[in-house]
Every structure is written in structure tokens, then in C-alpha cells.
């Protein structure tokens, strides 16, 4: 994967996610994230449309954006984008200014009160680099709602879109994630 | 709101006040200098018509003085060893910059914050903030040093100008440029700024750095992820704070000086009496050094200065009464849920603070109207300087505005709601 130097990406199908939060737990365990910061979050969206109520879940972490506004805003150069597109925080350089958290539209950077540093999803870069697999969250998902691949791969999936319901305008950061929105089936 | 957010409230309000006050002082300095030039030119006209020879000598003296204005002003204004207004600005700026450190979780690594100058507005803010502080310090040092030098030798300087005029006794007035180049006052001119002297460029560079500093502060918050900040309201808020606290801070400085002048600086009788003082006394002022403008020798700011600042202050206060409704209506028209959530914070959750903010601004404006009325009532040749009521009201207006700006900046951070889910 890292050899191809193609932008890595997530894929999320809202029709498959059950909201079990296995992905969140897998992330915590894999990366030893302490209580508090949540590198991945499963949120629930509810609403009313076409005369019927709906509810679905969205599992999202850092989207390793093609335009990482977090890195642009960071004054100490602690956030960088690797050649494979993974956006990583070098915690040794972080001074805790929290500018990335203001700039990111996805609430991805998580401040650790414990270390006084910002941390976030690193796409399990240690696994990618070691060639032992992809992000733990996607590999743990029981329904294949959450998957990973190169941006080209996930964008080629049938029905995949960049813009997704309640999410911010994808033009802000060009996030490396594609969605299958919920298909409403009201009878 | 957490401690680190309060550190940003203190940081932004104080540094913007410092930049605003510095710019206000520069504008006043510029206006005072221009008026001095005009007045000294006018003063030469009268005697010239009556007695050409005597008038010529007098004109020469005045024009030489005008050309050497800075050193002359320095010599006469060097009553205190330090430029108090600039020092106050520097102190306010320093406290503000120091407060910013508490926003960081690792303040000791703050120096790392300039690393990403090529893309981070925060890095640029720190660089220009530091530059502003450094140039301001240099200006303080320069003013202090030249004040000391001028104070050490005021007599020879004035004597040199006098002997140059009476010694050559020209029948026609010597142009200022010639007087400037004449060898007699050379010893005095050696301390004089030319166009390359720090007195010329240092204030301008300092002002430019201060403006760049505020522009970077504004740019930090223009984030598409934060609709409440990503708006004209951010430049209006930061620029408005600089204007309001800058103008009223300087006005309060004058007011405090007026109030204390009677104690440590007894006012002599107004020599002009007519409002147009002789050029010799007009050259006294140096705003950035002592909260003085040319004042006819009374040691207090003339009513016109306080009135001008009060009028400008009212305009700056009124600005907010335009900005707040416009900002609320533009947020309400924004389809993003985050924008609606920000409106909710401002008009429901923190409506009390918003009302307090506007109420304090209104009260400050009322106090400034009181200043204008007081000055107007007291107007007349017998009272060339504003009475103490106007000075007290000016200080009250400043205090109310400071409180209001703190409320306003609290709201600025409290209304922040990120886009998305
Ligand atoms: S593990 Fe899969 S199904 Fe479960 S919450 Fe995460 S994305 Fe949804
Ligand atoms: S999701 Fe946020 S933190 Fe991640 S790369 Fe994009 S802007 Fe940066």
C-alpha cells in the first residue's frame, strides 16, 4: 500500500452500519487511546423525510483529507501528510495550541488532557508500514459498513459519493472518504 | 469557558487595544505636527508686515525651529525621562502577549509556534506580534534616549538658533531649508532626524507591524469549519476593539493627565488667549512621549483634542450596533445547522451577556456625549482647557468600554460551533 503512494481512504456504507461501535473499540484497543479522546466516533443521525422517520449511524475518524486544513493551521508544523496521504500528528512537536481542532470540520483532532497534546487517527500507519493490514476499525467491522482502500478504489464503488447528508461541504478539505448514503424505504 | 479561552480573551483584547492606541497616538502626533507647521507659518506673517528687519529675524527663528521641530519639541517636552504613553502601550501589549502563552498546553515550547510561517496564520500572528513588540520597544528606547540627549543640552540649541537669526540679521526671511543647512546651529542639528533617522521610519514600521499583527489575528478565525467566525464580523470585532480601546484609551490617557496636571504641573496662564498660540509654544507637544499636544503651554490637552477623540470614540462604539444585528441576521440566513446553533448561543444561552455588552457600549457612548456637552458648555476664551468633569467622563467611558470588550470577546469564543455532526 505505502509503495503505491496512492492516497489511502475510508469507505462507509450507512445502510450497513448497525451502530455497534466495534470500530471505536477496535481503535481504542489497537492504539491504546486513553479515556477521553475518541479517534473514531460513531454518531447517530435522526430525522424525518417524505412522511417517515429515519435513523442511521455514521462512523468517522480523521478523513486524511487531500486538503488538510488542520496541518495548514498548526503553528508548530506538528501535522504532516505522508506521501500515501495519511495525515499524522507528531506529538513531540505539538504545543497544544489546538488550532487544528478549530480548523478541522470533522472534529477529528482530539486533545488529550493527560499528555497536553493533540492526537488523532493515524490510519493505523504502523500496520500499513509493517504490511500487517489496514486500519483496525475497518478490519473489525462485522458488517463491512466500514472499509478501507485507496481513494481511487473506494471512489469506484457503486453509488459512492463524497458529499453525505449532514456532513460539511466536502470542498472544504476534500476528505479521503466515500459514502453510500442511506436509502430510504418508506412504504 | 475554560482558562485557556480566557487567556485568548485577554490576549486578543489587550493586544488589539495596544495596536489601536499606538495608531491613535501616531495619528494625533501627525495632526499635531501638521498644525504646528501651519501655525508657525502663520505666526511669521504678522510681524513681517510691520517691521521687515525684525520680522525677518523672528521668522528665521520660527522657521529654523520648524525645520528642527523634532529636536526642539524634544528639548522642551523632555520633562519626564520616559515616554509614558508608549510605555503604557508596551506594557499592555506585553501583558497581552504573555497571556497568550496560557492558551498553550506547553508554554515553554511557544517558540516552536513560528515554525509553520509558510501556512499557519497563528505562526504569522506570533511573528508580527513579536515584531510589533520589538519595534515598539526600539521606539520607546529611541524616544527615551533622544529625550535624554535633548534635555541634557536644551540651552545651546535654542541659543544657536537665536544667534543664527540675530547674527546674520537678514533683511528678508531666510527659507527654512537654508536655515536648516546653515552652519551656526550645526551642533543642535547633529541630533536632528533626517529622512533616514529612526524618528522617521521607526513609527511607520511599528504601525505597519501592528496592522499586520491584527490582520493575522483576524485570518486565524476565518475558518470554513466555524461559520460564526468565518464572517465579516471577525474583522469588524477585532478592528472594532482596536479602534474603540485605542481611541478611548488614548483619550483616557489625556484625561488622566489633565486630572493630574493641576497637581504636579501647574498650568500657567494661557499666553495666546485667542486659541491660536504663538508658534514657540505650539512646538511643545509630543503626543507619544507625554500625552501632550501643542497646548498653548497650559500643560493639559486642549479641548479640541478631547472632543475629537470623543467623537471618533462615539463612531467606533456605534459601529458595534451595526455589526451585531448584521452578523445575527447573516447567521440566521445561513442554512448550516452550526450557524443556527451559534445564533442560539448568542440570543438565548448568552443573551444576558450580549445585552450587557451592548448596554455597556451604550453607556460609554452616553458618557462621551457628556464629554462633548461639558466641553461645549465650558467653551470660551476663559476656559481653553476642558474642565475636570469631561476628563472624569472620558475615563468612565473607557472603563465601560473595556468591560464591554471583555464581554464581547467572551461571546466571540462562546458562540463558536463547528460545522458537521
Ligand atoms: S463497527 Fe461497523 S457496524 Fe459497528 S459501528 Fe463501526 S462502522 Fe458501524
Ligand atoms: S479530517 Fe480534520 S484532522 Fe483529519 S486531515 Fe481532515 S482536516 Fe485534518
XYZ file of C-alpha atoms and ligand atoms in Angstrom:
624
model
C 0.000 0.000 0.000
C 2.646 2.507 1.015
C 4.640 1.542 -2.067
C 1.916 2.642 -4.428
C 1.881 6.075 -2.796
C -1.750 6.417 -3.593
C -3.977 8.345 -1.242
C -5.474 5.918 1.290
C -9.145 6.320 2.116
C -12.093 5.064 4.132
C -15.381 3.832 2.795
C -18.624 3.924 4.766
C -21.994 2.464 3.886
C -24.767 3.965 6.009
C -27.118 1.153 5.023
C -24.936 -1.498 6.652
C -23.829 0.165 9.890
C -25.687 -1.112 12.949
C -24.109 1.316 15.367
C -22.403 -1.471 17.326
C -19.276 0.636 17.865
C -16.953 -2.295 17.373
C -14.872 0.044 15.216
C -14.496 2.532 18.074
C -13.435 -0.173 20.484
C -11.013 -1.703 17.994
C -9.425 1.709 17.508
C -9.053 2.295 21.255
C -7.516 -1.105 21.805
C -5.193 -1.034 18.803
C -3.832 2.409 19.580
C -4.059 2.356 23.363
C -6.117 5.546 23.386
C -6.876 6.658 26.933
C -10.311 7.545 28.236
C -11.491 10.840 26.782
C -10.124 11.290 23.285
C -12.064 9.377 20.628
C -10.127 8.927 17.435
C -13.172 7.330 15.859
C -16.730 8.242 16.716
C -19.991 6.566 15.835
C -22.749 9.172 15.736
C -26.457 8.693 15.258
C -28.496 10.811 12.872
C -32.274 11.011 13.183
C -34.821 12.872 11.118
C -37.998 12.937 9.192
C -38.293 12.798 5.451
C -41.042 12.032 2.965
C -43.547 11.376 5.713
C -41.443 8.868 7.615
C -38.823 8.941 10.331
C -35.335 7.633 9.752
C -32.277 6.883 11.813
C -28.799 5.845 10.841
C -25.265 5.842 12.183
C -22.089 7.415 10.899
C -18.685 6.066 11.880
C -15.988 8.594 11.220
C -12.423 9.412 12.213
C -9.898 11.698 10.619
C -10.506 11.560 6.905
C -6.873 12.121 5.923
C -8.035 14.932 3.711
C -6.449 15.885 0.442
C -6.504 19.470 1.735
C -5.546 19.009 5.385
C -6.580 22.367 6.824
C -5.502 21.061 10.238
C -1.886 20.932 9.058
C -2.156 24.373 7.463
C -3.424 25.868 10.700
C -0.944 24.169 13.011
C 1.671 26.762 14.004
C 4.352 24.300 15.052
C 4.346 22.076 11.982
C 3.319 19.084 14.077
C 0.845 17.787 11.492
C 2.107 16.456 8.187
C 0.689 14.497 5.300
C 2.633 11.438 4.231
C 3.159 10.538 0.606
C 0.477 7.845 0.969
C -1.927 10.549 2.156
C -2.001 9.639 5.843
C -2.163 12.794 7.950
C -0.218 12.311 11.188
C 0.400 14.351 14.316
C 3.915 14.351 15.673
C 3.070 14.692 19.342
C 6.616 15.686 20.216
C 6.159 18.815 18.120
C 2.620 19.624 19.295
C 2.469 22.638 21.615
C -1.234 22.275 22.366
C -2.410 25.403 20.537
C -5.497 23.476 19.367
C -5.722 25.383 16.104
C -6.171 22.106 14.200
C -9.277 21.335 16.256
C -10.785 24.700 15.248
C -9.900 24.255 11.604
C -10.976 20.620 11.103
C -14.646 20.374 10.020
C -14.845 16.777 11.282
C -13.811 17.186 14.920
C -11.042 14.680 14.248
C -8.128 16.087 16.294
C -8.625 15.060 19.910
C -6.914 16.895 22.725
C -5.538 14.721 25.487
C -5.745 16.376 28.874
C -3.391 13.655 30.048
C -0.494 14.497 27.745
C -1.443 18.063 26.816
C -1.015 17.068 23.195
C -3.298 16.678 20.235
C -3.822 13.185 18.884
C -5.942 11.628 16.199
C -6.445 8.711 13.866
C -3.233 7.757 12.055
C -4.891 5.225 9.738
C -3.026 2.578 11.770
C 0.100 3.625 9.896
C 2.142 1.163 11.937
C 0.116 -1.677 10.445
C 0.292 -0.208 6.963
C 4.053 0.258 7.235
C 4.589 -3.236 8.611
C 2.364 -4.670 5.912
C 0.264 -6.432 8.548
C -3.037 -4.983 7.457
C -5.139 -1.865 7.315
C -6.870 0.236 9.962
C -8.078 -1.895 12.887
C -11.541 -0.266 12.846
C -12.314 -1.275 9.277
C -10.955 -4.760 9.758
C -13.070 -5.217 12.899
C -16.359 -4.034 11.419
C -18.739 -7.024 11.441
C -20.964 -5.741 8.637
C -18.360 -4.321 6.269
C -20.025 -0.954 6.667
C -16.555 0.482 7.230
C -13.860 -0.416 4.737
C -10.602 0.973 3.524
C -8.555 1.107 0.359
C -7.030 3.650 -1.943
C -9.138 6.693 -2.730
C -9.455 5.515 -6.323
C -10.709 2.124 -5.177
C -13.333 3.373 -2.764
C -14.484 6.119 -5.130
C -15.085 3.483 -7.807
C -17.605 1.572 -5.666
C -21.144 1.731 -6.956
C -23.120 4.627 -5.510
C -20.152 6.107 -3.618
C -20.316 9.864 -3.064
C -18.105 12.418 -1.409
C -20.957 14.614 -0.159
C -23.018 12.984 2.522
C -26.152 14.231 4.283
C -25.240 16.049 7.454
C -21.512 16.299 6.794
C -19.699 19.528 5.973
C -19.175 20.584 2.384
C -16.543 18.211 1.014
C -14.910 21.096 -0.834
C -13.516 22.493 2.414
C -10.910 19.750 2.877
C -11.557 17.121 0.174
C -11.776 14.264 2.712
C -10.430 10.861 1.688
C -13.663 9.023 2.425
C -16.586 7.951 0.275
C -20.113 7.203 1.444
C -23.129 5.204 0.445
C -25.964 7.326 1.848
C -28.987 5.767 3.499
C -31.575 4.534 1.026
C -34.943 5.420 2.486
C -37.508 2.645 2.086
C -40.804 4.001 3.349
C -43.844 2.040 2.319
C -15.404 28.662 29.245
C -12.045 27.354 30.327
C -8.916 29.123 31.497
C -7.272 28.755 28.122
C -10.156 30.527 26.437
C -9.921 33.371 28.933
C -6.267 33.635 28.060
C -7.342 34.270 24.471
C -9.880 36.866 25.592
C -7.168 38.733 27.477
C -4.619 38.257 24.706
C -6.777 39.487 21.845
C -8.383 42.397 23.714
C -5.120 43.724 25.154
C -3.021 43.351 22.013
C -5.719 44.926 19.851
C -6.017 47.777 22.353
C -2.251 48.251 22.181
C -2.204 48.395 18.377
C -5.214 50.718 18.328
C -3.698 53.039 20.919
C -0.396 53.143 19.078
C -2.106 54.044 15.806
C -4.248 56.666 17.547
C -1.142 58.237 19.072
C 0.521 58.265 15.665
C -2.458 59.971 14.065
C -2.538 62.602 16.821
C 1.191 63.095 16.531
C 0.814 63.574 12.800
C -2.061 66.047 13.210
C -0.223 67.983 15.913
C 2.900 68.200 13.792
C 0.928 69.421 10.807
C -0.892 72.002 12.898
C 2.376 73.210 14.375
C 3.793 73.711 10.919
C 0.721 75.624 9.817
C 0.640 77.754 12.950
C 4.325 78.565 12.825
C 3.914 79.624 9.197
C 1.001 81.886 10.114
C 2.841 83.372 13.050
C 5.578 84.665 10.767
C 3.176 86.681 8.666
C 2.067 89.273 11.178
C 5.333 90.875 12.342
C 6.787 90.743 8.853
C 4.330 93.322 7.600
C 5.034 95.766 10.405
C 8.790 95.663 10.505
C 10.644 93.741 7.821
C 14.002 93.570 9.578
C 12.685 92.477 12.959
C 10.104 90.300 11.350
C 12.774 88.652 9.264
C 14.797 87.707 12.255
C 11.754 86.408 14.037
C 10.607 84.448 11.023
C 14.023 82.963 10.678
C 13.910 81.847 14.254
C 10.491 80.349 13.854
C 11.274 78.591 10.627
C 14.538 77.244 11.830
C 12.585 75.992 14.797
C 10.016 74.493 12.496
C 12.642 72.673 10.498
C 14.259 71.396 13.647
C 10.881 70.760 15.098
C 11.563 67.327 16.416
C 14.644 68.261 18.352
C 13.027 71.460 19.547
C 9.962 69.597 20.667
C 12.136 67.045 22.333
C 14.140 69.615 24.186
C 11.015 71.269 25.508
C 8.991 68.171 26.106
C 11.710 66.293 27.918
C 10.168 66.762 31.301
C 9.917 63.112 32.140
C 12.709 60.704 31.417
C 10.475 58.132 29.708
C 7.777 58.298 27.012
C 4.831 57.432 29.235
C 2.152 56.814 26.545
C 4.368 54.459 24.582
C 5.387 52.694 27.760
C 1.762 52.144 28.714
C 1.084 50.724 25.243
C 4.123 48.469 25.534
C 3.048 47.283 28.985
C -0.475 46.463 27.774
C 0.961 44.646 24.761
C 3.367 42.663 26.918
C 0.654 41.520 29.321
C -1.481 40.509 26.324
C 1.308 38.542 24.659
C 2.143 36.869 27.951
C -1.497 35.859 28.441
C -1.390 34.063 25.077
C 1.097 31.578 26.479
C -1.571 30.188 28.770
C -3.533 29.069 25.767
C -0.803 26.556 25.010
C -0.535 23.340 26.949
C 3.231 23.574 26.723
C 4.044 27.294 27.050
C 7.761 26.552 27.287
C 7.707 25.362 23.691
C 5.970 28.516 22.485
C 8.953 29.348 20.299
C 8.024 26.338 18.139
C 4.885 28.207 17.165
C 6.684 30.194 14.460
C 7.847 27.091 12.585
C 4.900 26.901 10.190
C 5.068 30.530 8.995
C 4.521 29.433 5.400
C 0.942 28.291 6.007
C -0.213 28.950 9.581
C -1.794 32.289 10.428
C -1.017 31.641 14.060
C 2.691 31.456 13.232
C 2.390 34.699 11.285
C 0.477 36.292 14.127
C 3.253 35.446 16.550
C 5.945 36.712 14.205
C 4.193 40.052 13.591
C 3.167 40.368 17.240
C 6.780 39.918 18.270
C 7.925 42.310 15.569
C 5.439 44.918 16.771
C 6.672 44.479 20.338
C 10.314 44.704 19.252
C 9.807 47.829 17.136
C 7.720 49.439 19.865
C 10.472 48.723 22.372
C 13.009 50.235 19.990
C 10.806 53.306 19.628
C 10.487 53.643 23.404
C 14.224 53.350 23.720
C 14.800 55.861 20.926
C 12.364 58.387 22.401
C 13.853 57.963 25.821
C 17.414 58.347 24.543
C 16.707 61.392 22.415
C 14.671 62.942 25.219
C 17.647 62.469 27.489
C 20.021 63.956 24.906
C 17.743 66.898 24.247
C 17.174 67.507 27.929
C 20.913 67.484 28.513
C 21.518 70.345 26.075
C 18.405 72.392 25.534
C 20.048 75.779 26.121
C 22.805 75.710 23.472
C 20.301 74.502 20.963
C 17.941 77.372 21.491
C 20.870 79.749 21.738
C 22.275 78.500 18.453
C 19.009 79.107 16.688
C 18.766 82.560 18.195
C 22.310 83.596 17.312
C 21.930 82.271 13.806
C 18.985 84.573 13.346
C 20.289 87.706 15.055
C 23.910 87.268 13.942
C 23.223 87.273 10.235
C 20.276 89.690 10.604
C 18.912 89.143 7.115
C 16.592 91.776 5.662
C 14.371 89.105 4.166
C 13.255 85.880 5.795
C 15.618 83.009 5.273
C 13.894 79.954 3.857
C 13.582 77.108 6.278
C 15.766 74.932 4.135
C 18.631 77.421 4.294
C 18.310 77.824 7.998
C 18.381 74.064 8.250
C 21.641 73.918 6.338
C 23.280 76.998 7.897
C 26.429 76.097 9.833
C 25.619 78.024 13.002
C 23.109 75.599 14.556
C 25.075 72.581 13.389
C 25.693 71.367 16.905
C 21.983 71.309 17.506
C 21.282 69.700 14.159
C 23.612 66.829 14.808
C 20.918 65.239 16.960
C 18.285 66.043 14.398
C 16.485 63.339 12.426
C 16.963 63.319 8.694
C 14.693 61.246 6.483
C 16.787 58.185 7.312
C 16.689 58.756 11.048
C 14.798 56.304 13.269
C 12.341 59.043 14.248
C 11.061 58.982 10.673
C 10.813 55.318 9.829
C 10.566 53.624 13.214
C 6.991 54.757 13.978
C 5.863 53.819 10.466
C 7.348 50.333 10.598
C 5.913 49.865 14.066
C 2.468 50.874 12.840
C 2.759 48.542 9.837
C 3.775 45.623 12.070
C 0.854 46.356 14.374
C -1.595 46.356 11.478
C -0.141 43.114 10.099
C -0.450 41.626 13.597
C -4.176 42.361 13.718
C -4.703 41.120 10.153
C -3.100 37.784 11.099
C -5.282 37.567 14.214
C -8.339 38.028 12.026
C -7.220 35.486 9.421
C -6.812 32.768 12.070
C -10.547 32.762 12.685
C -11.724 32.833 9.075
C -12.267 29.063 9.118
C -14.900 27.426 6.902
C -15.385 24.897 9.717
C -16.613 27.718 12.009
C -19.465 29.660 10.357
C -19.848 32.128 13.236
C -16.210 33.190 12.852
C -15.924 32.847 9.081
C -17.670 36.151 8.552
C -17.185 39.903 8.202
C -17.961 40.004 11.910
C -14.453 38.814 12.809
C -12.570 41.711 11.183
C -15.296 44.010 12.488
C -14.858 42.635 16.000
C -11.074 42.768 16.093
C -10.731 46.034 14.203
C -13.564 47.496 16.266
C -11.877 46.542 19.517
C -8.641 48.145 18.334
C -10.485 51.324 17.375
C -12.640 51.574 20.495
C -9.974 50.755 23.053
C -7.267 52.557 21.101
C -9.162 55.812 20.754
C -10.710 55.753 24.218
C -7.511 54.500 25.831
C -5.600 57.462 24.447
C -8.458 59.779 25.412
C -8.315 58.360 28.931
C -4.567 58.949 28.932
C -5.142 62.609 28.128
C -7.912 62.751 30.700
C -5.739 61.299 33.440
C -3.023 63.739 32.536
C -5.494 66.611 32.652
C -6.731 65.487 36.050
C -3.223 65.194 37.453
C -1.798 68.230 35.698
C -3.145 70.576 38.348
C -1.170 68.705 40.979
C 2.304 68.255 39.576
C 2.257 70.573 36.594
C 0.579 73.883 37.445
C -0.918 75.491 34.390
C 0.369 78.951 33.572
C -1.983 81.486 32.098
C -2.869 80.866 28.502
C -0.435 83.143 26.652
C -2.371 83.335 23.428
C -5.805 83.746 24.899
C -7.282 83.654 21.454
C -6.944 79.985 20.751
C -4.055 80.405 18.335
C -0.982 80.256 20.468
C 2.377 81.581 19.310
C 4.451 79.134 17.359
C 7.077 78.918 20.048
C 4.640 77.405 22.499
C 2.943 75.287 19.861
C 6.156 73.411 19.360
C 5.957 71.999 22.812
C 3.879 68.932 22.130
C 4.997 65.360 21.659
C 1.993 63.104 21.963
C 3.762 59.776 22.056
C 6.056 60.965 24.789
C 3.844 62.676 27.287
C 0.191 62.702 26.248
C 0.744 66.276 25.197
C -0.363 68.070 22.166
C 0.544 71.654 21.460
C -1.485 73.320 24.061
C -0.507 76.909 24.476
C 1.650 75.986 27.424
C -1.118 75.072 29.807
C 0.202 71.564 30.337
C -3.142 69.936 29.579
C -4.716 68.650 26.417
C -6.764 71.277 24.652
C -10.482 70.722 24.498
C -10.306 70.180 20.746
C -8.226 67.028 21.164
C -10.549 65.506 23.725
C -13.549 66.481 21.631
C -12.069 64.880 18.522
C -11.290 61.680 20.379
C -14.759 61.616 21.934
C -16.383 61.997 18.513
C -14.216 59.271 16.995
C -14.933 57.104 20.025
C -18.696 57.507 19.630
C -18.407 56.464 15.990
C -16.359 53.400 16.955
C -18.886 52.454 19.640
C -21.776 52.915 17.232
C -20.097 50.515 14.799
C -20.926 47.577 17.064
C -24.633 48.422 16.995
C -24.470 47.893 13.248
C -22.247 44.808 13.314
C -24.229 42.753 15.859
C -27.597 42.816 14.040
C -25.921 42.265 10.666
C -23.974 39.310 11.997
C -27.041 37.759 13.632
C -29.120 38.160 10.509
C -26.421 36.735 8.233
C -26.032 33.736 10.572
C -29.788 33.252 10.649
C -29.879 33.245 6.865
C -27.115 30.620 6.768
C -28.591 27.134 6.121
C -25.897 25.348 8.154
C -27.156 23.972 11.474
C -23.936 25.194 13.091
C -24.832 28.780 12.190
C -28.254 28.385 13.764
C -26.616 26.909 16.864
C -24.378 29.990 17.114
C -27.407 32.266 16.879
C -28.981 30.218 19.653
C -25.896 30.704 21.835
C -25.887 34.462 21.287
C -29.582 35.155 21.580
C -30.669 32.521 24.106
C -27.840 30.913 26.079
C -25.769 34.091 26.468
C -28.379 36.725 25.695
C -27.741 38.368 29.066
C -24.087 38.888 28.254
C -24.934 40.199 24.793
C -27.333 42.713 26.324
C -24.750 43.637 28.939
C -22.184 44.174 26.204
C -24.439 46.459 24.206
C -25.665 48.227 27.340
C -22.115 48.980 28.429
C -21.288 50.304 24.961
C -24.386 52.485 25.045
C -23.451 53.815 28.477
C -19.928 54.539 27.249
C -21.347 56.428 24.278
C -23.588 58.391 26.638
C -20.573 59.295 28.767
C -18.782 60.514 25.637
C -21.785 62.636 24.699
C -21.460 64.033 28.217
C -17.839 64.870 27.441
C -18.890 66.766 24.328
C -21.629 68.646 26.175
C -19.308 69.560 29.021
C -16.663 70.839 26.660
C -19.243 72.808 24.718
C -20.696 74.375 27.859
C -17.249 75.354 29.045
C -16.194 76.730 25.665
C -14.867 80.256 25.635
C -11.613 82.155 25.884
C -11.666 81.977 29.664
C -11.649 78.192 29.635
C -9.310 76.939 26.939
C -8.882 73.526 28.523
C -11.646 71.058 29.309
C -12.883 71.030 32.873
C -12.280 68.025 35.033
C -15.832 66.677 34.537
C -15.038 65.989 30.884
C -11.888 64.155 31.910
C -13.731 62.070 34.501
C -16.424 61.172 31.969
C -13.749 60.184 29.451
C -12.239 57.778 31.964
C -15.694 56.388 32.755
C -16.370 55.810 29.054
C -13.061 53.993 28.720
C -13.755 51.781 31.730
C -17.219 50.857 30.456
C -15.787 50.057 27.041
C -13.099 47.802 28.492
C -15.773 45.847 30.385
C -17.889 45.658 27.251
C -14.995 44.438 25.112
C -14.301 41.632 27.591
C -17.965 40.586 27.372
C -17.848 40.821 23.586
C -14.750 38.699 23.298
C -16.194 36.140 25.709
C -19.187 35.907 23.360
C -16.877 35.613 20.377
C -15.408 32.397 21.764
C -18.657 31.196 23.301
C -20.610 31.377 20.025
C -18.213 29.015 18.243
C -19.990 25.947 16.814
C -18.251 23.654 14.344
C -19.988 22.516 11.164
C -20.965 18.897 10.704
C -22.194 16.325 13.172
S -18.003 -1.486 13.570
Fe -19.024 -1.211 11.594
S -21.183 -1.543 12.046
Fe -20.192 -1.241 14.003
S -20.394 0.964 14.390
Fe -18.409 0.713 13.365
S -18.874 1.023 11.204
Fe -20.835 0.653 12.222
S -10.290 15.204 8.964
Fe -9.586 17.004 10.063
S -7.769 16.303 11.132
Fe -8.159 14.810 9.525
S -6.938 15.532 7.784
Fe -9.003 16.364 7.549
S -8.841 18.391 8.464
Fe -7.100 17.224 9.217
